[in-house]
Protein backbone atom coordinates (compact mmCIF):
# COMPACT_ATOMS: atom_id res chain seq x y z
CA UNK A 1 104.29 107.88 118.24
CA UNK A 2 103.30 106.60 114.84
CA UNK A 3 106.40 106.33 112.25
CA UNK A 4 106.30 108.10 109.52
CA UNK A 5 108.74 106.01 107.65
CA UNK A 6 108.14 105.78 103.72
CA UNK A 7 109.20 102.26 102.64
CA UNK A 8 110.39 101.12 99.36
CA UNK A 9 107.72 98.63 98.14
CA UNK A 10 108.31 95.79 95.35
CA UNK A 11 105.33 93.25 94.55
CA UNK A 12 106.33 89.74 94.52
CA UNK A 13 103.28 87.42 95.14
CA UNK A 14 104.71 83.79 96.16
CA UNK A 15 104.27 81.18 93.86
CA UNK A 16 102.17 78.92 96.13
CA UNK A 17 99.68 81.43 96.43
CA UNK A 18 99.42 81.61 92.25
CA UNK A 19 99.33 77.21 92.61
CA UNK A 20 96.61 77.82 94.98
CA UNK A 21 94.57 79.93 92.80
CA UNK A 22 94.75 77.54 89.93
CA UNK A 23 93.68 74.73 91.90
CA UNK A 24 90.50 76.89 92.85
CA UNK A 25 89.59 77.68 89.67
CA UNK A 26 90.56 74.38 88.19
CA UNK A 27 87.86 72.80 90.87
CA UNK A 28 84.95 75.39 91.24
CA UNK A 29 81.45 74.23 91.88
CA UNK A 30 79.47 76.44 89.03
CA UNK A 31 76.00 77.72 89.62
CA UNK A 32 73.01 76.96 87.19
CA UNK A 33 71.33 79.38 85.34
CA UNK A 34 68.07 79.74 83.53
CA UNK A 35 68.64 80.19 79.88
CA UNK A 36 68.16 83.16 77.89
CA UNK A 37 68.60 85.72 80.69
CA UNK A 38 71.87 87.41 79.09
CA UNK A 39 73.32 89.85 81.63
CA UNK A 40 69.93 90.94 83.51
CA UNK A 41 70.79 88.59 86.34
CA UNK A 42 74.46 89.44 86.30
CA UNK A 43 77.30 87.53 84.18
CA UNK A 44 76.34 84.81 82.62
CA UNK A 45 77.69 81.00 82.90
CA UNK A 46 79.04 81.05 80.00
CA UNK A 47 80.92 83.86 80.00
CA UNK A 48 82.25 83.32 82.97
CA UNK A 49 83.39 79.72 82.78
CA UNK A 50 85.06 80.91 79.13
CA UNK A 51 86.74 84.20 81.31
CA UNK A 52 87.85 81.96 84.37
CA UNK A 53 89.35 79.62 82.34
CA UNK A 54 91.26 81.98 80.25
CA UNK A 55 92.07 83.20 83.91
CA UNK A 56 93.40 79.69 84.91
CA UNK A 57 95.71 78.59 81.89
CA UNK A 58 96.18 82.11 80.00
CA UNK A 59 96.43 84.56 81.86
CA UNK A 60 100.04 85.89 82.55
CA UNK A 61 100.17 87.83 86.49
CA UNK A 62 104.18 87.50 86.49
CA UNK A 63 103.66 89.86 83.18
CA UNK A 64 101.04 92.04 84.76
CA UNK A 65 103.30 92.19 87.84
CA UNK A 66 106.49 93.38 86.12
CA UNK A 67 104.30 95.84 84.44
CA UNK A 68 103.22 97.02 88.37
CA UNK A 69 106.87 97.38 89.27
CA UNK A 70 108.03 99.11 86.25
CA UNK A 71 106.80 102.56 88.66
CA UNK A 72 108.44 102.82 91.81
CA UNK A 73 106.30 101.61 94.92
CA UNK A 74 105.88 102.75 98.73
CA UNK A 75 104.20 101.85 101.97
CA UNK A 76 104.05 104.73 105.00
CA UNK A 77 101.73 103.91 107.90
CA UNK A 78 98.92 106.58 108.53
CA UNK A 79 96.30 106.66 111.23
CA UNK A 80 97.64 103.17 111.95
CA UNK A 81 96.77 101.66 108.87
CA UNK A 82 99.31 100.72 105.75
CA UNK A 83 99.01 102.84 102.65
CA UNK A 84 100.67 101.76 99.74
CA UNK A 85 101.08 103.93 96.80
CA UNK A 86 103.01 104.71 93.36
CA UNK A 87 105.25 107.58 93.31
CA UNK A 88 106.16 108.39 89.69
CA UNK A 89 108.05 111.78 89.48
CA UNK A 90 107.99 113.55 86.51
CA UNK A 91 111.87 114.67 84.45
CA UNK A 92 110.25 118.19 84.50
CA UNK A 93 111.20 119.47 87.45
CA UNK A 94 108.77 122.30 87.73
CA UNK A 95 105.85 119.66 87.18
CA UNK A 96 102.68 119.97 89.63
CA UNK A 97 102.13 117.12 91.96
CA UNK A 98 99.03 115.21 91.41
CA UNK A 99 97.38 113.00 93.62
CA UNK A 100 95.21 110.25 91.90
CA UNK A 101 92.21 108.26 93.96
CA UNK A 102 90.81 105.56 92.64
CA UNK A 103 87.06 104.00 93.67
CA UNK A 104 85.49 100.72 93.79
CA UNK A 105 86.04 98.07 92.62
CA UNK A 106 89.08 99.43 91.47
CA UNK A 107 92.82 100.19 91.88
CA UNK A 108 96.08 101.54 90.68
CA UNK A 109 96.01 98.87 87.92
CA UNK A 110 93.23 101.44 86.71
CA UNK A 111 95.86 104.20 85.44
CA UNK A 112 98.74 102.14 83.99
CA UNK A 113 98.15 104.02 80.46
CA UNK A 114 97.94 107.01 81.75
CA UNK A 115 101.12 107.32 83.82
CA UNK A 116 103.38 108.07 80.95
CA UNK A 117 101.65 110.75 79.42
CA UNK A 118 100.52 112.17 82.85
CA UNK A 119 103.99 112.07 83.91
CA UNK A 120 105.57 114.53 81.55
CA UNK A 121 103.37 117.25 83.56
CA UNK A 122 102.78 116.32 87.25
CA UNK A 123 104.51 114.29 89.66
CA UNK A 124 102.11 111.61 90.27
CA UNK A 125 100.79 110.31 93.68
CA UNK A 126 98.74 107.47 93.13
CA UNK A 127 97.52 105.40 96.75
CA UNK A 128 95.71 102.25 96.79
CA UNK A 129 93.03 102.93 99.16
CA UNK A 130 93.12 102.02 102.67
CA UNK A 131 91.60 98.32 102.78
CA UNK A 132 91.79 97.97 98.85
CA UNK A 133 94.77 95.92 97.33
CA UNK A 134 98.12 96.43 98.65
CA UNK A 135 97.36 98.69 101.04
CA UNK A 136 96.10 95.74 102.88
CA UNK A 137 92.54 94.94 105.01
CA UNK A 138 92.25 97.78 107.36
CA UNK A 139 92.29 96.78 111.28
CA UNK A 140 90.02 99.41 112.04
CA UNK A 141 86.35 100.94 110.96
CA UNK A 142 85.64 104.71 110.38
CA UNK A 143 87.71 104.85 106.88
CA UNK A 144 84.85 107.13 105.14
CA UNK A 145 85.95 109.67 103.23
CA UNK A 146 86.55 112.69 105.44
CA UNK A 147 88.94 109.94 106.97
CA UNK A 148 90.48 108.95 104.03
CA UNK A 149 91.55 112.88 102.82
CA UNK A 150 93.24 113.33 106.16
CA UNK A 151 95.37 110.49 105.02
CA UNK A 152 95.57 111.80 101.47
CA UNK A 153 96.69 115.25 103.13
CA UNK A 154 99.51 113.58 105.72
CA UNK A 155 100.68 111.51 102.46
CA UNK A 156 101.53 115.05 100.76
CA UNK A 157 103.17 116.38 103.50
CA UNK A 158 105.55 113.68 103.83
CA UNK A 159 106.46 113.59 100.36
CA UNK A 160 106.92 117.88 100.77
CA UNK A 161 103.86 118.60 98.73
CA UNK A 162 102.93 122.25 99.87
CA UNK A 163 101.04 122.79 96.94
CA UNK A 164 99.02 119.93 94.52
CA UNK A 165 96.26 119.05 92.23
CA UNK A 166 93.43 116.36 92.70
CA UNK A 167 92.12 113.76 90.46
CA UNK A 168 89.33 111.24 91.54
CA UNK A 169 87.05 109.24 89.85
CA UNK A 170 83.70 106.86 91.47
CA UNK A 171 84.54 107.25 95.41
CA UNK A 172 87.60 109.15 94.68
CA UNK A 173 85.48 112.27 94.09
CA UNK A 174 83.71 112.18 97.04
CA UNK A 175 87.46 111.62 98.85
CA UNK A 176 88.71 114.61 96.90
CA UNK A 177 86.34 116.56 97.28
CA UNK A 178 86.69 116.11 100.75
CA UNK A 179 90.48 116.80 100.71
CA UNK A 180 89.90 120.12 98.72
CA UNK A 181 87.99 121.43 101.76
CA UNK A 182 90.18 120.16 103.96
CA UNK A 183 92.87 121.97 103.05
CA UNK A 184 91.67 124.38 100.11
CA UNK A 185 95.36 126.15 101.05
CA UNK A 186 97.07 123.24 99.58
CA UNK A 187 95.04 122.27 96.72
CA UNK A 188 95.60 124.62 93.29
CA UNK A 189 92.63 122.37 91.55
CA UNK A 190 90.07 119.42 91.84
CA UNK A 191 89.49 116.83 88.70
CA UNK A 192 86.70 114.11 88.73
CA UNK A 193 85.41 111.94 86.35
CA UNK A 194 82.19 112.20 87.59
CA UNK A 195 80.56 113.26 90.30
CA UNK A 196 77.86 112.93 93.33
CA UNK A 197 75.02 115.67 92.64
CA UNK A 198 72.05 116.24 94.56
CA UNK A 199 68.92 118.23 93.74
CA UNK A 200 68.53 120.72 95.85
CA UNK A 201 64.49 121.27 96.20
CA UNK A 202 63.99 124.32 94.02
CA UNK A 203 61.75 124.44 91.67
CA UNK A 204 63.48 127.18 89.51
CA UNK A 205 66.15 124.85 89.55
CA UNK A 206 64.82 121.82 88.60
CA UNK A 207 62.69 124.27 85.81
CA UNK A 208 66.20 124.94 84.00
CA UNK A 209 67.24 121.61 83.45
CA UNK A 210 68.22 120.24 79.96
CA UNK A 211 67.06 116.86 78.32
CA UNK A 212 70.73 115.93 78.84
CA UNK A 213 70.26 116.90 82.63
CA UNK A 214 66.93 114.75 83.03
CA UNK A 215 69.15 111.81 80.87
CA UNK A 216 71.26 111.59 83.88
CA UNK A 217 68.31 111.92 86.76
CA UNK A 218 66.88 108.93 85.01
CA UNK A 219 70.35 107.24 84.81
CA UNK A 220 70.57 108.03 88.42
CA UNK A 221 67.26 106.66 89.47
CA UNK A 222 68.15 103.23 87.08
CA UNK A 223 71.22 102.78 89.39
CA UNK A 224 68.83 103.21 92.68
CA UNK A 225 66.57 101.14 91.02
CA UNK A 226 68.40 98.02 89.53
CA UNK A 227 71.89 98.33 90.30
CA UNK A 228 71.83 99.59 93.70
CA UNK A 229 72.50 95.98 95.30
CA UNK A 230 76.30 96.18 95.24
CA UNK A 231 76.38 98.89 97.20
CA UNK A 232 73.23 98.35 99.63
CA UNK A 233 74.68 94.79 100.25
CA UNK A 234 78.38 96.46 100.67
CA UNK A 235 76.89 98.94 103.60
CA UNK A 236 74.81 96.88 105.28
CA UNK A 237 76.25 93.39 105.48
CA UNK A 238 79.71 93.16 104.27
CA UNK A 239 81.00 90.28 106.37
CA UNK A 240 78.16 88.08 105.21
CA UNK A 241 79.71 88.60 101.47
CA UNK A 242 83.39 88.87 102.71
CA UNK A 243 83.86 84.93 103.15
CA UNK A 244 82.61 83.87 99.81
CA UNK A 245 84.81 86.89 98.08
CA UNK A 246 87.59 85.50 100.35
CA UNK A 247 87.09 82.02 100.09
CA UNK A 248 86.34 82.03 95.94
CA UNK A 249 87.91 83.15 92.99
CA UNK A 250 85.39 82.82 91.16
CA UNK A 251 82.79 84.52 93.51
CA UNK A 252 84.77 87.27 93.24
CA UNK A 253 85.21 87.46 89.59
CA UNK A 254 81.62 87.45 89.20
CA UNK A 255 80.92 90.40 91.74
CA UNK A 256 83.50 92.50 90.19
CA UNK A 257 82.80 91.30 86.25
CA UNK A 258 79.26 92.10 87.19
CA UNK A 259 79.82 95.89 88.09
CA UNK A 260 81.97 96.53 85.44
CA UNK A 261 79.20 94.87 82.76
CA UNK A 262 76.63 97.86 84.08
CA UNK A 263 79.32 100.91 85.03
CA UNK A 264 81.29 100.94 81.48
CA UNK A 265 80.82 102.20 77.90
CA UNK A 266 80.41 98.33 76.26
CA UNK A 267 78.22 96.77 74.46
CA UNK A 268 78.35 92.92 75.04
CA UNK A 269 81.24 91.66 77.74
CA UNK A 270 83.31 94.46 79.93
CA UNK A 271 85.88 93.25 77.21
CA UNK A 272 84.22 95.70 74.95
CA UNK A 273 85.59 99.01 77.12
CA UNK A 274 88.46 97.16 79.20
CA UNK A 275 91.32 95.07 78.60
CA UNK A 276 90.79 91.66 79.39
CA UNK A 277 94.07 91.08 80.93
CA UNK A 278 93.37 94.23 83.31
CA UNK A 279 90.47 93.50 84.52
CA UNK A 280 92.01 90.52 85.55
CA UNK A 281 94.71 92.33 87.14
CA UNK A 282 92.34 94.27 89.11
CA UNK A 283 90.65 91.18 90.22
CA UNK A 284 94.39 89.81 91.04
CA UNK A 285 94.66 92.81 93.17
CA UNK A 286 91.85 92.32 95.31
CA UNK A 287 92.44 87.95 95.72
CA UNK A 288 95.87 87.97 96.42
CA UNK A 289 95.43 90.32 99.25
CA UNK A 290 92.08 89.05 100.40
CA UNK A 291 90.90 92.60 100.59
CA UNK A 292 87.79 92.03 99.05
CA UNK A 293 85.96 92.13 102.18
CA UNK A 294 87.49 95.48 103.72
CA UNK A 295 86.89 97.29 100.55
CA UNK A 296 83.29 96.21 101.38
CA UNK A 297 84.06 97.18 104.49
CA UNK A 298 84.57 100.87 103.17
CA UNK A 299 80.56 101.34 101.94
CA UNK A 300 79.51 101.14 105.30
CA UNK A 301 81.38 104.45 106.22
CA UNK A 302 80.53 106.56 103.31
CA UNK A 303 77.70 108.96 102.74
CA UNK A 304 75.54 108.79 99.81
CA UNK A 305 72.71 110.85 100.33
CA UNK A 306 72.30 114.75 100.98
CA UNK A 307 71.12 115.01 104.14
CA UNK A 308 73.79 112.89 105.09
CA UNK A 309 76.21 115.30 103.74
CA UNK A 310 74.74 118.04 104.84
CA UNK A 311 74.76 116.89 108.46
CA UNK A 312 79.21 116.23 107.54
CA UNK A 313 78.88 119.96 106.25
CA UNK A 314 80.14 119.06 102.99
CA UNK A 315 77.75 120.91 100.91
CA UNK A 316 78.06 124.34 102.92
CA UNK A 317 81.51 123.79 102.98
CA UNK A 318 81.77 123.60 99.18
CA UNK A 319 79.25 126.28 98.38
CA UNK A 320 81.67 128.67 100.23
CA UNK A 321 84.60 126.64 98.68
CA UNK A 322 87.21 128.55 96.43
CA UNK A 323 89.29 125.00 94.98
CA UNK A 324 88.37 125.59 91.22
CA UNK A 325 86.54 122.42 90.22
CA UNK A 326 86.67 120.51 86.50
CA UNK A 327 84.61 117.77 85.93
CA UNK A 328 84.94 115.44 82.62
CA UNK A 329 81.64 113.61 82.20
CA UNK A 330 81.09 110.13 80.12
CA UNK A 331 78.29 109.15 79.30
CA UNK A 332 78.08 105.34 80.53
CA UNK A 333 79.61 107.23 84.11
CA UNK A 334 77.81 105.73 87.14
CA UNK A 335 77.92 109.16 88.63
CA UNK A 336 77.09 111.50 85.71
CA UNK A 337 76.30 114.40 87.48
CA UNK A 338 73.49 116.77 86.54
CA UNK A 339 75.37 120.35 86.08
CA UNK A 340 73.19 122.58 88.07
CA UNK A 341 72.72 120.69 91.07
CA UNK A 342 77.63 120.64 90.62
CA UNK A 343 77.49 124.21 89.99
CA UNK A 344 75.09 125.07 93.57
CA UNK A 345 77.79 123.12 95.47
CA UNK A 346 81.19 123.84 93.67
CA UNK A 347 83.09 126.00 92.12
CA UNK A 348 82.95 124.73 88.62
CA UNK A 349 85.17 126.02 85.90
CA UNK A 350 85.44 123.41 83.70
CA UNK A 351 82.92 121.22 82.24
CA UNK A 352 83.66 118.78 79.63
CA UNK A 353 81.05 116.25 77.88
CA UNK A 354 82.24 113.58 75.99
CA UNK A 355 80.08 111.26 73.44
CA UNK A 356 81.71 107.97 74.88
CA UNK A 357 83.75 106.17 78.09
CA UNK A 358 81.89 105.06 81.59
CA UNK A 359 83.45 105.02 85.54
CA UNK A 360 86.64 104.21 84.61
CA UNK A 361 88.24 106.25 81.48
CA UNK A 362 91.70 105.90 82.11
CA UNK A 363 91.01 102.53 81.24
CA UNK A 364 87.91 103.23 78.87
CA UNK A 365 89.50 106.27 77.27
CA UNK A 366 92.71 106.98 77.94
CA UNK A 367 93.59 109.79 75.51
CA UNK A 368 90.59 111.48 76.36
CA UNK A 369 90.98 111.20 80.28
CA UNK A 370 94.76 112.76 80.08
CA UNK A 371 93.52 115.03 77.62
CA UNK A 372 91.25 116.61 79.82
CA UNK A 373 92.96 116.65 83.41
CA UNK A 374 96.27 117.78 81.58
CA UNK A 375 94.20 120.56 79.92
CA UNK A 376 92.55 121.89 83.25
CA UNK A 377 95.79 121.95 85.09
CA UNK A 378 97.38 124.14 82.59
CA UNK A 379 94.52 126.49 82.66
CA UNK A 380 95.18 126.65 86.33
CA UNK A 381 98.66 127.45 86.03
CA UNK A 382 98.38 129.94 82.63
């Protein structure tokens, strides 16, 4: 029988492997370029050589790491795989628990700013997923996200959660989504940042869409279009990129700087919506676990289309679902849903637009991210 111990966890990445990192960067081999292409082929060489430099003889991790352990830290094995997670309780002590899921290429370095203010009302769960960062490479395959909410849901039980909220933003809707049908009993509400929408083929529904609605079908079809090759390379191949994200820093830092150049709210660099320093740390997160290649792992299991889902019974499931649903969009969001096509497959109460942010605005837009989940909760609970 499986333990379900729940470990005290405290991050302290050996020095040699920080030496060993240096050295890397200190000696890549750089690619060549053709001039004048900005950002269209991905980061440029100048940027990046300026970024992975700063990287090399600026940037602080012992900082970024103290920051980490400033919240209190757990591992618990589930379904045979390690999950490692904050656990930040709130002083109030009738405060709703809240379980947080991050997405790709993320990680709990996402919600640093947020944990303060979100801790004077919940009790906040916050996993890394399985395969991502510290929760280590999975030794497995099947972690999709009907996989990954049965974790979420064993997590809350052995922390005596009966009854809890869900947040989730890029995969982490889809994975809480997933929990709230799962066990609809447990969860009071469901928050995303975002979602996955589907049109669902009728014409009086596609006649009553807005401008705003056809903004984000075009967005949608740009991200098919152009931007598509993270993921189709993720769930198709992802040991053919695993060595080189395992192998170099910089390869990684590219791939990840790359994504977050198209999926954010900025107008020149990432630097423009993110914190330098944290996108770093996210980066950090990912080399000095060498779980690049597992989170890659991860696109191969999870279902992006609707017929997919509707063969998983997701969308039946939710248009018979009762877990009331808020959703805060941005508009830079990757997965800026299209409100009709939410509304046929949830139970929406709350919709929220806001004028600025992308995938990640805990990061982007702090205020405006606890803002909004702190203000659906408490309609929730009167």
């Amino acid at each position: 029988m499986a333990s379900r111990d729940i470990t005290r966890f405290r991050l302290d990445i050996p020095q040699h492997d920080l030496d060993d990192l240096r050295e890397r960067l200190a000696r890549a081999r750089w690619a060549d370029e053709v001039p004048g292409q900005g950002w269209s082929y991905g980061p440029p060489l100048g940027y990046l050589r300026e970024l992975a430099e700063y990287w090399r003889s600026g940037y602080d991790w012992r900082a970024q790491e103290a920051r980490l352990n400033e919240f209190p830290q757990y591992t618990t094995e589930i379904d045979g795989e390690n999950i490692h997670f904050l656990h930040v309780r709130s002083s109030r002590p009738d405060a709703l628990p809240l379980l947080i899921t991050h997405g790709w290429p993320s990680s709990i370095a996402e919600y640093l700013d947020v944990i303060g203010p979100l801790g004077e009302s919940f009790h906040l769960v916050i996993p890394s997923l399985p395969g991502y960062g510290l929760s280590g490479p999975t030794c497995s395959v099947g972690w999709g996200a009907g996989r990954v909410a049965r974790a979420w849901a064993e997590l809350m039980s052995r922390l005596g959660y009966e009854r809890y909220g869900l947040q989730g933003g890029d995969w982490g809707t889809w994975i809480s989504r997933e929990l709230a049908i799962l066990a609809p009993d447990n969860v009071i509400g469901l928050h995303t940042n975002g979602m996955i929408t589907f049109p669902g083929g009728d014409p009086a529904e596609m006649a009553g869409l807005t401008e705003a609605d056809h903004a984000r079908m075009g967005a949608w079809q740009r991200y098919t279009d152009e931007l598509y090759g993270y993921k189709l390379i993720q769930s198709t191949k992802p040991q053919a990129l695993a060595y080189s994200l395992a192998d170099s820093p910089i390869g990684l830092l590219g791939w990840i700087v790359g994504v977050l150049k198209e999926w954010t709210d900025c107008e020149d660099t990432p630097e423009d919506a993110i914190d330098r320093d944290r996108i770093l740390t996210t980066v950090m997160l990912y080399w000095l676990t060498n779980t690049a290649g597992s989170a890659a792992r991860s696109f191969v299991e999870t279902p992006d289309n609707s017929s997919k889902a509707e063969e998983e019974g997701v969308i039946a499931e939710l248009q018979n679902g009762t877990v009331p649903h808020g959703v805060a969009v941005f508009p830079k969001d990757i997965l800026a849903p299209v409100r009709p096509f939410a509304e046929r497959i949830n139970n929406i109460v709350r919709w929220t637009e806001y004028d600025r942010g992308g995938t990640f605005p805990a990061m982007e837009e702090p205020d405006l991210y606890v803002r909004d989940v702190q203000e659906f909760f408490a309609s929730l609970r009167g």
